[in-house]
Coordinates of N, CA and C in Angstrom, one line a residue:
M1 N 75.9 104.5 86.8 CA 76.0 103.8 85.5 C 74.8 102.9 85.4
D2 N 74.2 102.8 84.3 CA 73.0 101.9 84.2 C 73.4 100.8 83.2
N3 N 72.5 99.9 82.9 CA 72.8 98.7 82.1 C 73.1 99.1 80.6
N4 N 72.5 100.2 80.1 CA 72.9 100.6 78.8 C 74.3 101.1 78.7
Q5 N 74.7 101.9 79.7 CA 76.1 102.3 79.7 C 77.1 101.2 79.9
L6 N 76.7 100.2 80.7 CA 77.5 99.0 80.9 C 77.7 98.2 79.6
Q7 N 76.6 98.1 78.9 CA 76.6 97.4 77.6 C 77.5 98.1 76.6
Q8 N 77.4 99.4 76.6 CA 78.3 100.2 75.7 C 79.8 100.1 76.1
L9 N 80.0 100.1 77.4 CA 81.4 100.0 77.9 C 82.0 98.6 77.5
I10 N 81.2 97.6 77.7 CA 81.7 96.2 77.4 C 82.0 96.1 75.9
E11 N 81.1 96.6 75.1 CA 81.3 96.6 73.6 C 82.6 97.3 73.2
E12 N 82.8 98.5 73.8 CA 84.0 99.2 73.6 C 85.3 98.5 74.0
I13 N 85.3 97.9 75.2 CA 86.4 97.1 75.6 C 86.7 95.9 74.8
S14 N 85.6 95.3 74.4 CA 85.7 94.1 73.5 C 86.4 94.4 72.2
I15 N 86.0 95.5 71.6 CA 86.6 95.9 70.3 C 88.1 96.4 70.5
G16 N 88.2 97.2 71.5 CA 89.5 97.8 71.8 C 90.6 96.9 72.3
V17 N 90.3 96.0 73.2 CA 91.3 95.1 73.8 C 91.4 93.7 73.0
F18 N 90.2 93.2 72.6 CA 90.2 91.9 72.0 C 90.2 91.9 70.4
G19 N 89.7 93.1 69.9 CA 89.6 93.2 68.5 C 88.4 92.4 67.9
K20 N 87.5 92.1 68.8 CA 86.3 91.3 68.4 C 85.1 91.9 69.0
A21 N 83.9 91.8 68.4 CA 82.7 92.4 68.8 C 82.0 91.5 69.9
F22 N 81.3 92.2 70.8 CA 80.5 91.5 71.8 C 79.1 91.6 71.4
H23 N 78.4 90.5 71.0 CA 77.1 90.5 70.4 C 76.0 90.1 71.3
H24 N 76.2 90.0 72.6 CA 75.2 89.6 73.5 C 74.9 90.6 74.5
T25 N 74.1 90.3 75.6 CA 73.7 91.3 76.5 C 74.6 91.4 77.8
A26 N 74.7 92.6 78.3 CA 75.4 92.8 79.6 C 74.5 93.5 80.5
R27 N 74.6 93.2 81.8 CA 73.7 93.8 82.8 C 74.4 93.7 84.2
F28 N 73.9 94.6 85.0 CA 74.3 94.6 86.4 C 73.4 93.6 87.1
N29 N 74.0 92.8 88.1 CA 73.2 91.9 88.9 C 73.5 92.1 90.3
E30 N 72.6 92.7 91.0 CA 72.9 93.0 92.5 C 72.8 91.8 93.4
R31 N 72.4 90.7 92.8 CA 72.3 89.5 93.7 C 73.7 88.8 93.8
L32 N 74.7 89.2 93.0 CA 76.0 88.7 93.1 C 76.6 89.2 94.4
R33 N 77.2 88.3 95.2 CA 77.7 88.7 96.5 C 79.2 88.7 96.5
T34 N 79.9 87.6 96.2 CA 81.3 87.5 96.4 C 82.1 87.7 95.1
T35 N 81.5 87.6 94.0 CA 82.2 87.6 92.7 C 82.0 89.0 92.0
G36 N 83.0 89.4 91.2 CA 82.9 90.7 90.5 C 82.0 90.6 89.3
G37 N 81.9 89.4 88.7 CA 81.0 89.3 87.5 C 81.0 87.8 87.1
R38 N 80.1 87.5 86.1 CA 80.1 86.1 85.6 C 79.6 86.1 84.2
Y39 N 80.1 85.1 83.5 CA 79.8 84.9 82.1 C 78.8 83.7 82.1
L40 N 77.6 83.9 81.5 CA 76.6 82.8 81.5 C 76.7 82.0 80.2
L41 N 77.0 80.7 80.3 CA 77.2 79.9 79.1 C 75.9 79.7 78.4
S42 N 74.8 79.7 79.1 CA 73.5 79.4 78.4 C 73.1 80.5 77.4
D43 N 73.2 81.7 77.7 CA 72.8 82.8 76.8 C 73.9 83.7 76.4
H44 N 75.2 83.4 76.8 CA 76.4 84.2 76.4 C 76.3 85.6 77.0
S45 N 75.5 85.8 78.0 CA 75.5 87.2 78.6 C 76.5 87.3 79.7
I46 N 76.8 88.6 80.0 CA 77.7 88.9 81.1 C 77.0 89.7 82.2
E47 N 77.2 89.2 83.4 CA 76.6 90.0 84.5 C 77.7 90.5 85.4
I48 N 77.5 91.8 85.8 CA 78.6 92.4 86.6 C 77.9 92.9 88.0
N49 N 78.7 92.7 89.0 CA 78.3 93.1 90.3 C 78.5 94.6 90.4
P50 N 77.4 95.4 90.7 CA 77.5 96.8 90.8 C 78.4 97.3 91.9
R51 N 78.7 96.4 92.9 CA 79.5 96.8 94.0 C 81.0 97.0 93.6
V52 N 81.4 96.4 92.5 CA 82.7 96.6 92.0 C 83.0 98.1 91.7
L53 N 82.0 98.7 91.0 CA 82.1 100.1 90.7 C 82.1 101.0 92.0
E54 N 81.1 100.6 92.9 CA 80.9 101.4 94.1 C 82.1 101.4 95.0
L55 N 82.7 100.2 95.2 CA 83.8 100.0 96.2 C 85.2 100.3 95.6
H56 N 85.4 99.9 94.3 CA 86.8 99.9 93.8 C 87.0 100.9 92.6
G57 N 85.9 101.4 92.0 CA 86.0 102.3 90.9 C 86.1 101.8 89.5
Q58 N 86.3 102.7 88.6 CA 86.2 102.4 87.2 C 87.3 101.4 86.7
E59 N 88.5 101.6 87.2 CA 89.6 100.7 86.7 C 89.3 99.2 87.1
E60 N 88.9 99.0 88.3 CA 88.6 97.6 88.7 C 87.4 97.1 87.9
L61 N 86.4 97.9 87.6 CA 85.3 97.5 86.7 C 85.8 97.1 85.4
R62 N 86.7 97.8 84.8 CA 87.3 97.5 83.5 C 88.0 96.2 83.5
G63 N 88.7 95.9 84.7 CA 89.4 94.6 84.8 C 88.5 93.5 84.9
V64 N 87.4 93.6 85.6 CA 86.4 92.6 85.7 C 85.8 92.3 84.4
I65 N 85.5 93.4 83.6 CA 84.9 93.2 82.3 C 85.9 92.5 81.4
K66 N 87.1 92.8 81.4 CA 88.1 92.1 80.6 C 88.2 90.6 80.9
H67 N 88.1 90.3 82.2 CA 88.2 89.0 82.7 C 87.0 88.2 82.1
E68 N 85.8 88.8 82.2 CA 84.6 88.1 81.7 C 84.6 88.0 80.2
L69 N 85.1 89.0 79.5 CA 85.3 88.9 78.1 C 86.2 87.8 77.6
C70 N 87.2 87.5 78.5 CA 88.1 86.4 78.2 C 87.3 85.1 78.1
H71 N 86.4 84.9 79.2 CA 85.6 83.7 79.2 C 84.7 83.7 77.9
Y72 N 84.1 84.8 77.6 CA 83.1 85.0 76.5 C 83.8 84.6 75.2
H73 N 84.9 85.3 74.8 CA 85.5 85.1 73.5 C 86.0 83.6 73.3
L74 N 86.6 83.1 74.4 CA 87.2 81.7 74.3 C 86.0 80.7 74.2
H75 N 84.9 80.9 74.9 CA 83.8 80.0 74.8 C 83.2 80.0 73.4
I76 N 83.0 81.2 72.8 CA 82.5 81.4 71.5 C 83.4 80.7 70.4
E77 N 84.7 80.8 70.6 CA 85.6 80.2 69.7 C 85.8 78.7 69.9
G78 N 85.2 78.1 71.0 CA 85.4 76.7 71.2 C 86.7 76.3 71.9
K79 N 87.4 77.3 72.5 CA 88.6 77.0 73.2 C 88.4 76.9 74.7
G80 N 89.4 76.6 75.4 CA 89.3 76.4 76.9 C 89.0 77.7 77.6
Y81 N 87.8 77.9 78.1 CA 87.4 79.1 78.7 C 87.3 79.1 80.2
Q82 N 87.6 78.0 80.8 CA 87.5 77.9 82.3 C 88.8 78.3 82.9
H83 N 88.8 78.7 84.2 CA 89.9 79.3 84.9 C 91.2 78.4 84.9
G84 N 91.0 77.1 84.9 CA 92.2 76.3 84.9 C 92.8 76.0 83.5
D85 N 92.1 76.4 82.4 CA 92.6 76.1 81.1 C 93.7 77.0 80.6
Q86 N 94.6 76.4 79.9 CA 95.8 77.1 79.4 C 95.4 78.3 78.5
D87 N 94.4 78.0 77.6 CA 94.0 79.1 76.7 C 93.5 80.3 77.5
F88 N 92.8 80.1 78.6 CA 92.2 81.1 79.4 C 93.4 81.9 80.1
K89 N 94.3 81.2 80.7 CA 95.4 81.8 81.4 C 96.3 82.7 80.4
K90 N 96.4 82.1 79.2 CA 97.2 82.8 78.2 C 96.5 84.1 77.7
L91 N 95.2 84.1 77.5 CA 94.5 85.3 77.1 C 94.4 86.3 78.2
L92 N 94.3 85.9 79.5 CA 94.4 86.8 80.6 C 95.7 87.6 80.6
K93 N 96.8 86.9 80.3 CA 98.1 87.5 80.3 C 98.2 88.5 79.1
E94 N 97.8 88.0 78.0 CA 97.9 88.9 76.8 C 97.1 90.2 76.9
T95 N 95.9 90.1 77.5 CA 95.1 91.3 77.6 C 95.3 92.0 78.9
A96 N 96.2 91.6 79.8 CA 96.4 92.2 81.1 C 95.2 92.3 81.9
S97 N 94.4 91.2 81.9 CA 93.2 91.1 82.6 C 93.5 90.5 84.0
P98 N 92.8 90.9 85.0 CA 93.1 90.3 86.4 C 92.6 88.9 86.5
R99 N 93.3 88.1 87.3 CA 92.8 86.7 87.5 C 91.7 86.7 88.5
Y100 N 91.8 87.6 89.5 CA 90.8 87.7 90.6 C 90.3 89.1 90.8
C101 N 89.2 89.2 91.3 CA 88.6 90.5 91.7 C 89.0 90.9 93.1
K102 N 89.1 92.2 93.4 CA 89.3 92.6 94.7 C 88.1 92.2 95.6
P103 N 88.3 91.9 96.9 CA 87.2 91.5 97.7 C 86.0 92.4 97.7
L104 N 84.8 91.9 97.7 CA 83.6 92.7 97.6 C 82.8 92.6 98.9
A105 N 82.8 91.4 99.5 CA 82.0 91.2 100.7 C 82.7 91.9 101.9
A106 N 81.9 92.6 102.7 CA 82.5 93.3 103.9 C 83.0 92.2 104.8
E107 N 84.1 92.5 105.5 CA 84.6 91.5 106.4 C 83.6 91.2 107.5
R108 N 83.3 89.9 107.7 CA 82.4 89.6 108.8 C 83.1 89.5 110.1
R109 N 82.5 90.2 111.0 CA 83.1 90.2 112.4 C 82.6 89.0 113.1
R110 N 83.5 88.4 113.8 CA 83.2 87.2 114.6 C 82.4 87.6 115.8
A111 N 81.2 87.0 116.0 CA 80.4 87.3 117.1 C 81.0 86.9 118.4
T112 N 80.9 87.8 119.4 CA 81.4 87.5 120.7 C 80.4 86.6 121.5
A113 N 80.9 86.1 122.6 CA 80.0 85.3 123.5 C 78.8 86.1 124.0
L114 N 77.7 85.6 123.9 CA 76.5 86.3 124.4 C 76.0 85.7 125.8
H115 N 76.4 84.5 126.1 CA 75.9 83.8 127.3 C 77.2 83.3 128.1
I116 N 77.2 83.6 129.4 CA 78.3 83.1 130.2 C 77.8 82.2 131.3
Y117 N 78.5 81.0 131.3 CA 78.1 80.0 132.3 C 79.3 79.7 133.2
Q118 N 79.1 79.2 134.4 CA 80.2 79.0 135.3 C 80.0 77.7 136.1
C119 N 81.1 77.0 136.3 CA 81.0 75.7 137.1 C 80.9 76.1 138.5
R120 N 80.0 75.5 139.3 CA 79.8 75.8 140.7 C 81.0 75.4 141.5
S121 N 81.7 74.3 141.1 CA 82.8 73.8 141.9 C 84.1 74.5 141.6
C122 N 84.6 74.4 140.4 CA 85.9 75.0 140.1 C 85.9 76.4 139.5
K123 N 84.7 76.9 139.3 CA 84.5 78.3 138.9 C 85.0 78.6 137.4
L124 N 85.2 77.5 136.6 CA 85.6 77.7 135.2 C 84.5 78.3 134.4
L125 N 84.9 79.3 133.6 CA 83.9 80.1 132.8 C 83.7 79.4 131.5
Y126 N 82.5 79.4 131.0 CA 82.2 78.9 129.6 C 81.4 80.1 128.9
R127 N 82.0 80.5 127.8 CA 81.4 81.6 127.0 C 80.7 80.9 125.8
R128 N 79.5 81.2 125.6 CA 78.7 80.6 124.5 C 78.0 81.6 123.7
R129 N 77.8 81.4 122.4 CA 76.9 82.2 121.6 C 75.5 81.8 121.7
R130 N 75.3 80.5 121.9 CA 73.9 80.0 122.0 C 73.7 79.6 123.5
R131 N 72.4 79.7 123.9 CA 72.0 79.3 125.2 C 72.2 77.8 125.3
M132 N 72.5 77.3 126.5 CA 72.6 75.9 126.7 C 71.7 75.5 127.9
D133 N 71.2 74.3 127.9 CA 70.4 73.8 129.0 C 71.4 73.3 130.1
T134 N 71.4 74.0 131.2 CA 72.4 73.7 132.3 C 72.1 72.3 133.0
K135 N 70.9 71.8 132.8 CA 70.6 70.5 133.4 C 71.2 69.4 132.6
K136 N 71.5 69.6 131.4 CA 72.0 68.5 130.5 C 73.5 68.4 130.5
Y137 N 74.2 69.5 130.9 CA 75.7 69.5 130.8 C 76.4 69.6 132.2
R138 N 77.6 69.1 132.2 CA 78.4 69.2 133.4 C 79.8 69.8 133.0
C139 N 80.5 70.2 134.0 CA 81.8 70.8 133.7 C 82.7 69.8 133.2
G140 N 83.5 70.1 132.2 CA 84.4 69.2 131.5 C 85.7 68.9 132.3
K141 N 85.9 69.8 133.3 CA 87.1 69.7 134.1 C 86.9 68.9 135.3
C142 N 85.8 69.2 136.1 CA 85.7 68.6 137.4 C 84.3 67.9 137.5
M143 N 83.5 67.9 136.5 CA 82.2 67.3 136.5 C 81.2 68.0 137.4
G144 N 81.5 69.2 137.8 CA 80.6 70.0 138.7 C 79.4 70.5 137.9
S145 N 78.4 71.0 138.5 CA 77.2 71.5 137.9 C 77.5 72.9 137.3
I146 N 76.7 73.3 136.3 CA 77.0 74.5 135.6 C 75.8 75.5 135.9
I147 N 76.1 76.7 136.1 CA 75.0 77.7 136.3 C 75.2 78.9 135.3
K148 N 74.2 79.6 134.9 CA 74.3 80.7 134.1 C 74.7 81.9 134.9
V149 N 75.7 82.6 134.6 CA 76.2 83.8 135.3 C 75.5 85.0 134.9
N150 N 75.5 85.3 133.6 CA 74.8 86.5 133.0 C 74.8 86.4 131.5
A151 N 74.1 87.3 130.9 CA 74.1 87.4 129.5 C 74.7 88.7 129.1
E152 N 75.7 88.6 128.2 CA 76.4 89.9 127.7 C 75.5 90.5 126.7
V153 N 75.6 91.8 126.6 CA 74.8 92.5 125.6 C 75.7 92.9 124.4

């Protein structure tokens, strides 16, 4: 789907669901990371994250578009268009628009320890992601000196 097809889809949804025309521009924005779309107050345009379509399909895309159109139409009419406003919540419910988008960012795995240090006295292990200067630190348990055991790969 390209920007022209997106523009046409948003115009169709606007007329079909809201009964009002969408007179501004719509485009995909690949720089969006965590949000499905956004409505820009400055020029009344709507930007959609293309990952919504890639990851979740056409139905989720339609939901994101309806959500952004709620912002658009309420702002144009001078009503409460922000997420916390009653007008916005009411219009979301009336149009069966989702309040939130499904997650788009891939789950970030927590990095494991790359460096392992050990106390010379009590043999307590310290696992660290960053290297540490063993001359500057002592064991927190027995105050013994610390040595680097190995680096995990």
